[in-house]
Structures are given as C-alpha cells and as structure tokens.
Amino acid sequence: MSSMTNSVRHWLEERFPLDDIKTLMEKKKVPVHRYSYWYFLGGMTLFLFGVQVLTGALLLLYYRPGADEAFESVQFIMTQVHFGWLIRSVHSWSANLLIFMAFAHLFSVLFLRSYRKPRELTWLSGILLLFLMLGFGFSGYLLPWNTLSYFATKVGTEIPAQIPIIGRPTLLFLRGGEDITGSTLTRMFGFHVAILPAIATLLIGLHLALIQWFGMSVPPALEAEWRAFPPEKREVRFFPNFVLRELMAWYVALGMLGALAALFPWGLGVKADPFASAPAGIKPEWYFLFMFQTLKLIPAKVVGMDGEMLGILAFGLVGAVALLLPFLDREKPFNTRRWISGLACVFLGYMAVMTIYGWVAK
Amino acid sequence: MHSASGTSTAAPEPRNAPRRQFVNILLGTGLVASAASFLYPILRYLVPPKLPDLGGDAVLAAKTSELKPNTAKTFRFGSRPGLLVETVSGEYHAMSATCTHLGCTVQYRPDLREIWCACHNGIYDLNGRNISGPPPRPLEAFEVQVRGDDIFVRRKQEA
C-alpha cells in the first residue's frame, strides 16, 4: 500500500511542484500574541465565500433568470426542491455574514496597521474585493425578482445616474435599458454568476498569494516589544497548527450557518410588479443602509449644490481614501498616521449610527 | 492560542494509548456524522423533485371540428406530448407521442396511414404497436371519449 502511495507521490513530484508548495506552507509562521484572534477574520471571509460558490452553484441548477420565471423558479426551489429552502437560506445568510466579516476584517487590518509597507498591494486588492462583494450583494438581490429587490435595484441604479456626464450611460449599462425590466435581470444575473466571480477569483488569488508571500503582519507596537526583548516572540507553524485552528472555526461557522438558515429561513416576498407603487418602509440591504439613510437626510440643496450629488461625492471620496490608505499613511511632510485610526473610528461610528437609524426610521 | 501546542506532541505513555484511541474514535465518528449531515441535504437537493403529472385526469385533446379523417394532432398530455389520430374510417386513436426508442416525438403519416418517428425511421400502427424499425416497445395507448364536440383523452384504467 505504502509503496503504491510512494510511487504516485513520486510520479506527481516529477510533474508538479508539490515539494515547493509544502516547503512554502511549512516555512510560513503565524505569530502568536494578544491580537492573534484577528488573524481569523480573513480566513472566515474566505470560507463564507466558498460557501457562496457552492450554494450559488447549487441554486443555478434550478434558478431561471427572466421576468416571467425568476420569482417562480425561486418559489419552486423554496417549496418543491428537497432542502431547497436550506440551500437558498444558507446562501442569503452567508452573503450577509460575508459582507459583515469583510468589513470586520478591513477594520481589524486598519487598526492593527497591517497595510503598511510592503503590504500595500494586499490592502488594495482587499478593498477592491470588498467593493466586489458589495457588487455581488447588489446584483444578487434582484435575482428573486420580488417587490423589495425590484425597487432596491431601481433606487440603487438611479444613484450613480446623478453623476454628471457618465451617470446616464452608467444607468443604461446597469439596467440594460431605460427601466428595470427582464433585461436588467438578465444583466444582473450575468454580473452575479459570471463577470464578478471571474474578477473575484483573480483578486482572491492575488490577495492570498501576497499574504502567503509576506506572511502575517505583526502590529508595530508588538514588533517593537519583540525587538527589545526577543524571547517574547512566539510563533506557530501555519501548517498544520494554524490551519487546524482555522478549520475548527470554519466548522463552527458552518454549524451556525445551518442553524441560522433553519431557524430563520429567508423569505421570498411578493413578486415584482413594475406597475405597482413602492411599498412603504422600503429599504436596501443593511450594508447599504448607512449610505441610503445619509442620502435621505441630506437636504435637496446644500450651498447651491445638489444634495444628492454631494452625498455621492462624499462616499466616492471615502471609497478613494480607503483604497489609497497605505499611501496616505506617512510621517512626512505631515504626520497623518495618528489621524488615520481616529478618522476610521469616526467613520465606523458614523456607519453604525446611520445603519441603526436607517433600520428604525420609518 | 497562547498554548504552544506545536511542542506538546510528545508520544503518549503506553497506558494512555487506548484512551487516546477512544477519544480519536469519538472525534472521528462525530466528524463523519456531521459531514454526512452536511452532505445529505446537498445530495437530496441534486435530485429533481417529481412534478405533478396530469396523466390521471382526462385532457381535452381537440375539438371534433379540428380533425378530418386521415389526419392527426399532437396535444399536451401532462408534461409530455400525446398524438390523436382520426382514421380514414373516422375512428379516434390516442397514444403517447414519445417514441419508445430514444424519445423523439412521433408523427402521423397520412400516406402510410401509420405512425412514424423521423429520428430513426421507427414505425407504429394506429394502436401504437411497434411494427418496424428500432422501437423496442409499443407507444402507450390512451382512452378516447367524445363528449359533444370535445375529444377527451385519459390514461387507460387498469381493470
């Protein structure tokens, strides 16, 4: 038996860099310190993404895009297909937790300042991945073709239309026409299952390769402590020690996902009717709420400028700052470093308050 | 996290070996059982659910005015096509239109006065019996009832 595994192994080694991969995995060390728990968030986000790929592929077996069929096919999945309700509810729950985890991962990296040299590109690819995940959320939301998703897409595609010059072409591109129709659904479906996954695969590959290459970042304060007193420095091997711990966390997460999906299955709502009025209290998904609520609160005109426009510009600016953060973190000519954590705290607080406000507001 | 478990893998004392084995078996069965509970819904999900088949009820296949002698019409029978033939003598015959060979939809050939499958040249008589070509079994024959102008077709009731 062992001679057979050995010969298979030998055959593979001559044709595949198995040893190099093994060495790379064994070489990598994960630092152990009081902030080590934050290292799990990225892996958790990756795990939830994997759950999305699997459940998404399963949903594709029964889902049919199209204004006349989409709602009915999701209804079919929820009521007729064995465990269809479970697969769809896990997909929805996992999507929401994934966005939450991605934000948590982002802020943990930000506060531990892990984006600093040489990890600027890791940060950049991470922010792009977050934008991509929001795009997944937005495009996937329309697919069941219910009233809520219909109007959320209507409002959501109307927002970029406010931008001068490129606004209108963007709207036409996103909607596949003037209005939200079956063409929009086809488009969102295409984004959701082909275009975004293709880009995500590339970016996740890059993100992971960079993390594997540079290893885990150690917070600057700890780095200094360890330099001053080297025996303090502790590490575990990435493989198998860290991987096994991460797997345990994933296992628990999978159990929680199943429990959430079983106890709080996702509803389907009412089929979209393009000629019906928007229902009262209509809201986007929670992760867009803080922006939604802000745009609701801004007056129509702010010092001669269109209020809506101002809000969009402000969020665009926040996005750009987030993307370029590692390059803004410097000591000369101005010491911006100490501002970054403070500003991030303020923004995090703003997001939390606005999300809750948007949640309870009528 | 702080316990450096990487260093605590010293060989267990021999008298602890059965205990360790027991724990390993417990852990292993637990993992396998939970993996099965995750996989089972997925496997069940992959099997498409049975759609309700309308075959039990009578289906309105055609109006008498639609057919002339020596013509035929395909109609929906549940989720599959059926074939209704009016013979030269004015009798109605109905049967499944799905060829028993490889599932193509058959048609009536007025020139042959037989039922023909275009895919592989299979031929059935008007009672659905396979008489020539590759089809292995007869077409399922249905019961025809004419009520006024309506021609109803239903599955033959087993006596």
XYZ file of C-alpha atoms in Angstrom:
521
model
C 0.000 0.000 0.000
C 2.666 2.487 1.065
C 4.836 1.587 -1.921
C 1.897 2.465 -4.144
C 1.316 5.861 -2.453
C 5.041 6.445 -2.701
C 5.091 5.763 -6.419
C 2.080 8.028 -7.009
C 3.809 10.689 -4.940
C 6.991 10.228 -6.877
C 5.120 10.457 -10.186
C 3.462 13.696 -9.050
C 6.656 15.224 -7.689
C 8.285 14.939 -11.081
C 5.381 16.727 -12.741
C 4.095 19.145 -10.109
C 5.971 21.395 -7.625
C 4.476 19.542 -4.675
C 7.580 19.924 -2.531
C 7.862 23.653 -3.185
C 4.275 24.170 -2.059
C 4.845 22.041 1.006
C 8.004 23.926 1.897
C 6.237 27.248 1.422
C 3.398 26.174 3.687
C 5.732 24.845 6.333
C 8.007 27.848 6.129
C 5.177 30.233 6.891
C 4.790 31.034 10.560
C 1.860 32.682 12.253
C 2.833 34.992 15.117
C 1.135 34.332 18.435
C 0.226 37.380 20.513
C -2.687 39.156 22.149
C -4.162 40.238 18.804
C -3.829 36.850 17.089
C -7.590 36.324 17.063
C -7.956 38.987 14.396
C -5.993 36.743 12.015
C -9.071 34.519 11.730
C -11.342 37.098 10.108
C -9.809 36.973 6.635
C -9.927 33.188 6.602
C -13.530 33.315 7.790
C -14.413 35.674 4.932
C -12.740 33.265 2.514
C -14.691 30.354 3.976
C -18.006 32.190 3.588
C -17.045 32.995 0.006
C -16.518 29.272 -0.545
C -19.973 28.603 0.891
C -21.350 31.186 -1.555
C -19.679 29.495 -4.511
C -21.018 26.079 -3.533
C -24.587 27.119 -2.658
C -24.652 29.500 -5.628
C -23.720 26.678 -7.992
C -26.468 24.555 -6.448
C -29.060 27.315 -6.861
C -28.063 27.624 -10.512
C -29.349 24.096 -11.073
C -32.944 25.282 -10.602
C -32.888 29.068 -10.943
C -34.180 30.593 -14.179
C -33.462 34.240 -14.998
C -36.246 36.154 -16.708
C -39.090 38.407 -15.566
C -41.676 35.645 -16.049
C -39.710 32.836 -14.486
C -37.275 34.119 -11.875
C -39.729 34.529 -8.987
C -41.481 31.257 -9.812
C -38.215 29.338 -10.004
C -37.083 30.640 -6.600
C -40.518 29.745 -5.248
C -40.028 26.294 -6.732
C -36.640 25.989 -5.020
C -38.138 27.080 -1.699
C -41.207 24.836 -1.793
C -40.635 21.858 -4.104
C -36.933 21.010 -4.255
C -35.682 18.863 -1.382
C -33.750 21.108 1.011
C -34.061 23.957 -1.497
C -35.141 26.287 1.323
C -31.981 25.328 3.198
C -29.621 25.927 0.292
C -31.167 29.305 -0.524
C -31.316 30.417 3.109
C -27.685 29.424 3.644
C -26.779 31.409 0.510
C -28.574 34.511 1.827
C -27.283 34.227 5.380
C -23.765 33.510 4.246
C -23.877 36.505 1.888
C -24.795 38.832 4.724
C -22.257 37.378 7.129
C -19.619 37.534 4.400
C -20.114 41.279 3.987
C -20.032 41.704 7.763
C -16.834 39.645 8.024
C -15.219 41.552 5.163
C -15.888 44.846 6.976
C -14.648 43.406 10.275
C -11.517 42.135 8.515
C -10.968 45.541 6.924
C -11.223 47.441 10.210
C -9.036 44.953 12.073
C -6.342 45.313 9.417
C -6.754 49.060 9.579
C -6.481 49.376 13.363
C -3.545 46.947 13.558
C -1.936 48.915 10.700
C -1.203 45.772 8.728
C -1.482 47.675 5.453
C 1.929 49.305 5.876
C 4.919 48.536 3.666
C 5.314 46.003 1.996
C 1.621 45.072 2.150
C 0.103 47.985 0.233
C -0.979 45.774 -2.666
C -2.603 43.290 -0.295
C -4.676 46.130 1.124
C -5.520 47.449 -2.335
C -6.721 44.057 -3.554
C -8.682 43.661 -0.324
C -10.554 46.932 -0.773
C -11.304 46.030 -4.387
C -12.608 42.687 -3.148
C -14.893 44.467 -0.673
C -16.316 46.605 -3.487
C -16.759 43.424 -5.497
C -18.613 41.736 -2.617
C -20.949 44.734 -2.420
C -21.475 44.303 -6.163
C -22.302 40.635 -5.590
C -24.803 41.676 -2.934
C -26.426 44.279 -5.151
C -26.667 42.113 -8.269
C -27.794 39.037 -6.360
C -30.500 40.966 -4.553
C -32.537 41.432 -7.744
C -32.441 37.791 -8.797
C -35.553 36.582 -6.866
C -37.463 39.354 -8.657
C -39.630 40.406 -5.733
C -41.041 43.852 -4.938
C -38.281 44.737 -2.489
C -35.478 43.770 -4.796
C -37.185 45.465 -7.742
C -37.367 48.835 -6.005
C -33.965 48.460 -4.340
C -32.449 47.978 -7.794
C -34.450 50.880 -9.154
C -33.149 53.231 -6.453
C -29.670 51.729 -6.479
C -29.196 52.223 -10.194
C -30.716 55.725 -10.000
C -27.980 56.884 -7.609
C -24.983 56.674 -9.986
C -27.207 58.273 -12.641
C -26.855 61.567 -10.721
C -23.160 61.825 -11.577
C -22.627 64.309 -14.424
C -21.639 63.015 -17.891
C -21.001 59.346 -17.008
C -24.160 58.973 -14.902
C -26.652 58.254 -17.642
C -24.508 55.795 -19.599
C -23.848 54.009 -16.298
C -27.576 53.725 -15.647
C -28.206 52.350 -19.133
C -25.335 49.916 -18.718
C -26.565 48.661 -15.344
C -30.211 48.406 -16.366
C -29.779 47.209 -19.923
C -32.305 49.893 -20.937
C -34.246 52.812 -19.523
C -36.199 50.852 -16.926
C -35.881 47.843 -14.690
C -37.097 45.022 -16.904
C -36.280 41.449 -17.754
C -33.160 42.822 -19.490
C -31.945 44.210 -16.167
C -32.492 40.822 -14.574
C -30.509 39.095 -17.334
C -27.707 41.599 -16.845
C -27.593 41.343 -13.059
C -27.635 37.568 -13.423
C -24.678 37.753 -15.806
C -22.759 40.040 -13.425
C -23.593 37.857 -10.449
C -22.681 34.459 -11.836
C -20.026 35.163 -14.481
C -18.345 38.561 -14.525
C -17.979 39.233 -10.798
C -16.908 35.644 -9.991
C -14.236 35.806 -12.696
C -12.786 39.046 -11.299
C -13.168 37.789 -7.713
C -11.243 34.606 -8.499
C -8.313 36.615 -9.840
C -8.320 39.104 -6.972
C -8.673 36.444 -4.264
C -5.798 34.536 -5.868
C -3.652 37.661 -5.793
C -4.705 38.567 -2.245
C -3.897 35.090 -0.908
C -0.627 34.820 -2.813
C 0.505 38.140 -1.343
C -0.469 37.076 2.184
C 1.361 33.788 1.742
C 4.372 35.607 0.351
C 4.759 38.281 3.033
C 3.400 36.275 5.948
C 1.249 37.689 8.727
C 1.833 41.252 9.766
C 2.680 41.933 13.399
C 1.284 45.164 14.916
C 4.027 47.843 15.195
C 3.834 48.053 18.991
C 4.409 44.324 19.341
C 7.127 44.407 16.732
C 8.973 46.939 18.887
C 8.432 44.862 22.037
C 9.802 41.793 20.326
C 12.793 43.678 19.026
C 13.568 44.925 22.507
C 13.061 41.524 24.097
C 13.416 38.723 21.521
C 12.483 35.781 23.807
C 8.947 37.213 23.901
C 8.494 36.377 20.241
C 6.209 33.395 19.710
C 5.070 31.732 16.528
C 3.210 28.634 15.390
C 3.556 26.912 12.068
C 0.911 27.881 9.509
C 0.591 24.252 8.554
C -0.722 22.286 10.335
C -1.107 24.285 13.572
C -2.848 27.410 12.338
C -4.735 25.661 9.562
C -6.296 23.217 12.032
C -7.456 26.053 14.269
C -8.878 27.879 11.288
C -10.660 24.696 10.195
C -12.229 24.436 13.629
C -13.522 27.978 13.329
C -14.932 27.170 9.873
C -16.604 24.080 11.229
C -18.342 26.092 13.929
C -19.309 28.714 11.314
C -20.849 26.056 9.088
C -22.896 24.785 12.019
C -24.050 28.304 12.818
C -24.988 28.946 9.189
C -27.097 25.795 9.130
C -28.780 26.766 12.398
C -29.498 30.324 11.231
C -30.884 29.074 7.921
C -33.092 26.519 9.660
C -34.371 28.823 12.416
C -34.677 31.975 10.334
C -35.180 30.895 6.719
C -35.059 33.691 4.183
C -38.448 34.904 2.933
C -39.352 35.327 -0.688
C -41.741 38.306 -0.574
C -44.188 39.269 -3.290
C -43.464 39.004 -6.990
C -42.268 42.283 -8.519
C -44.896 44.285 -10.355
C -43.437 47.158 -12.409
C -46.801 48.963 -12.265
C -47.326 48.728 -8.515
C -46.370 51.544 -6.129
C -43.312 51.179 -3.954
C -44.335 49.677 -0.603
C -43.947 51.854 2.497
C -40.775 51.482 4.546
C -38.737 50.170 1.627
C -35.040 49.800 2.434
C -31.926 48.353 0.875
C -29.874 45.590 2.489
C -28.344 46.592 5.826
C -24.869 47.103 4.375
C -26.141 49.839 2.090
C -28.351 51.379 4.780
C -25.834 53.938 6.070
C -25.479 55.400 2.590
C -29.229 55.189 1.943
C -30.020 56.976 5.207
C -27.417 59.664 4.539
C -28.880 60.412 1.130
C -32.331 60.567 2.730
C -31.174 63.119 5.310
C -29.216 65.472 3.052
C -31.351 68.467 2.077
C -32.122 68.953 -1.614
C -29.744 71.909 -1.854
C -26.566 72.413 0.155
C -24.860 75.781 -0.502
C -26.097 75.881 -4.068
C -25.082 72.290 -4.716
C -27.353 69.369 -5.363
C -27.632 67.491 -2.045
C -27.807 64.034 -3.572
C -24.727 64.827 -5.641
C -22.842 65.962 -2.547
C -23.614 62.717 -0.735
C -22.485 60.609 -3.667
C -19.279 62.638 -3.968
C -18.614 62.246 -0.243
C -18.984 58.454 -0.371
C -16.876 58.357 -3.524
C -14.190 60.257 -1.631
C -14.377 57.847 1.314
C -14.004 54.953 -1.119
C -10.972 56.580 -2.749
C -9.364 57.298 0.639
C -9.981 53.687 1.706
C -8.362 52.435 -1.482
C -5.294 54.669 -1.138
C -4.960 54.442 2.637
C -1.493 52.812 2.726
C -0.135 55.676 0.622
C -1.710 58.315 2.860
C -0.139 56.841 5.985
C 3.116 58.805 6.353
C 5.135 60.877 8.788
C 6.465 63.456 6.336
C 5.629 66.083 5.248
C 2.670 65.812 7.620
C 2.195 63.220 10.257
C -1.066 61.702 9.018
C -0.524 58.422 10.836
C -2.162 59.412 14.102
C -5.179 60.746 12.230
C -5.978 57.547 10.408
C -7.173 55.450 13.360
C -9.178 58.379 14.699
C -10.872 59.037 11.377
C -11.551 55.339 10.916
C -13.179 55.280 14.371
C -15.341 58.250 13.433
C -16.372 56.630 10.164
C -17.076 53.300 11.856
C -19.229 55.112 14.413
C -20.988 57.006 11.637
C -21.703 53.746 9.779
C -23.050 52.110 12.926
C -25.269 55.050 13.910
C -26.620 55.576 10.405
C -27.286 51.872 9.936
C -29.253 51.683 13.180
C -31.027 54.961 12.377
C -31.899 53.676 8.901
C -33.096 50.432 10.445
C -35.509 52.015 12.915
C -36.556 55.029 10.818
C -39.885 54.790 9.045
C -3.954 30.454 21.064
C -1.198 31.004 23.589
C -0.550 27.380 24.343
C 2.209 26.334 22.002
C 0.514 23.109 21.004
C 3.180 22.563 18.365
C 5.568 21.439 21.072
C 3.208 19.202 23.060
C 3.124 16.329 20.615
C 5.358 14.034 22.667
C 4.454 10.364 22.337
C 1.728 9.365 24.821
C 2.552 6.924 27.555
C 1.602 3.391 26.547
C -1.083 3.051 29.254
C -2.804 6.122 27.808
C -2.848 4.720 24.290
C -6.323 3.087 24.488
C -7.730 6.258 25.997
C -6.279 8.322 23.162
C -7.606 5.825 20.662
C -11.052 6.071 22.238
C -11.013 9.871 22.016
C -9.867 9.670 18.414
C -12.693 7.298 17.523
C -15.184 9.584 19.251
C -13.873 12.614 17.377
C -13.700 10.750 14.085
C -17.261 9.410 14.240
C -18.501 12.847 15.257
C -16.788 14.439 12.280
C -18.012 11.798 9.848
C -21.574 12.041 11.178
C -21.647 15.816 10.893
C -20.092 15.686 7.419
C -22.867 13.260 6.440
C -25.459 15.661 7.822
C -23.982 18.419 5.660
C -23.760 16.271 2.538
C -27.146 14.599 2.774
C -29.192 17.761 2.058
C -26.920 18.558 -0.889
C -27.329 15.104 -2.416
C -31.105 15.232 -1.921
C -31.143 18.718 -3.445
C -29.454 17.429 -6.591
C -32.318 15.005 -7.276
C -35.033 16.980 -9.066
C -38.449 16.780 -7.395
C -41.233 14.898 -9.175
C -43.583 17.275 -10.918
C -47.298 16.659 -10.597
C -48.381 14.639 -13.639
C -51.832 15.380 -15.001
C -51.986 11.939 -16.586
C -54.691 10.704 -14.232
C -57.257 13.198 -15.399
C -58.922 13.467 -18.766
C -57.302 16.020 -21.051
C -59.144 17.939 -23.724
C -57.110 16.875 -26.741
C -59.050 18.530 -29.554
C -62.452 19.601 -30.883
C -64.069 17.269 -33.392
C -64.026 20.123 -35.898
C -60.231 20.351 -35.737
C -59.595 16.932 -37.240
C -60.545 15.430 -40.572
C -60.287 11.732 -41.444
C -56.707 10.633 -42.088
C -55.162 13.484 -40.050
C -53.704 13.796 -36.574
C -52.923 16.336 -33.893
C -50.329 16.438 -31.127
C -51.643 17.670 -27.771
C -50.302 18.226 -24.270
C -50.750 15.247 -22.024
C -49.411 16.218 -18.633
C -45.880 17.337 -19.300
C -45.450 15.197 -22.431
C -46.936 15.234 -25.930
C -49.730 12.909 -26.988
C -50.913 12.072 -30.502
C -54.581 11.965 -31.524
C -55.319 10.323 -34.893
C -58.589 10.275 -36.824
C -58.510 7.221 -39.100
C -59.870 7.091 -42.620
C -62.990 5.440 -41.223
C -63.449 8.278 -38.683
C -62.319 6.425 -35.543
C -60.182 8.205 -32.931
C -56.964 6.703 -31.581
C -54.833 8.393 -28.962
C -51.427 7.437 -27.646
C -48.257 8.830 -26.165
C -46.255 10.660 -28.839
C -42.899 9.851 -27.263
C -41.060 7.238 -29.306
C -40.042 4.287 -27.132
C -36.677 4.119 -28.897
C -34.859 7.337 -27.967
C -37.658 9.697 -27.023
C -38.298 11.735 -30.192
C -41.850 12.927 -30.806
C -43.581 10.755 -33.413
C -45.965 11.928 -36.166
C -48.845 10.541 -38.223
C -48.040 9.761 -41.867
C -51.253 10.078 -43.916
C -49.503 8.448 -46.897
C -48.575 5.305 -44.908
C -51.577 5.504 -42.562
C -49.102 4.685 -39.845
C -47.226 6.469 -37.098
C -43.683 7.313 -37.934
C -40.702 8.542 -35.963
C -38.463 10.775 -38.042
C -35.362 10.254 -35.927
C -34.616 6.609 -36.695
C -37.427 5.556 -39.004
C -39.441 3.674 -36.406
C -42.986 2.746 -37.397
C -46.023 2.036 -35.209
C -49.537 1.007 -36.227
C -52.588 3.027 -35.235
C -52.894 1.168 -31.942
C -49.356 2.177 -31.083
C -47.802 -1.244 -31.669
C -44.205 -1.079 -32.862
C -44.164 -2.808 -36.235
C -40.928 -1.771 -37.898
C -37.597 -0.131 -37.149
C -35.753 0.210 -33.840
C -38.567 0.951 -31.287
C -38.464 -1.730 -28.577
C -41.959 -1.270 -27.125
C -45.379 -0.054 -28.260
C -46.470 3.513 -27.581
C -48.735 3.773 -24.562
C -52.300 3.816 -25.918
C -54.820 6.186 -24.269
C -58.561 6.017 -23.896
C -60.591 8.395 -26.079
C -64.007 9.744 -25.143
C -66.042 12.051 -27.352
C -68.467 14.306 -25.465
C -70.323 16.608 -27.788
C -67.678 18.474 -29.765
C -64.897 17.719 -27.322
C -62.474 14.831 -27.595
C -61.119 13.832 -24.190
C -58.132 11.596 -23.696
C -57.186 9.798 -20.494
C -54.846 7.079 -19.411
C -56.321 3.585 -19.749
C -57.690 2.405 -16.408
C -56.231 -0.893 -15.349
C -59.065 -3.374 -14.859
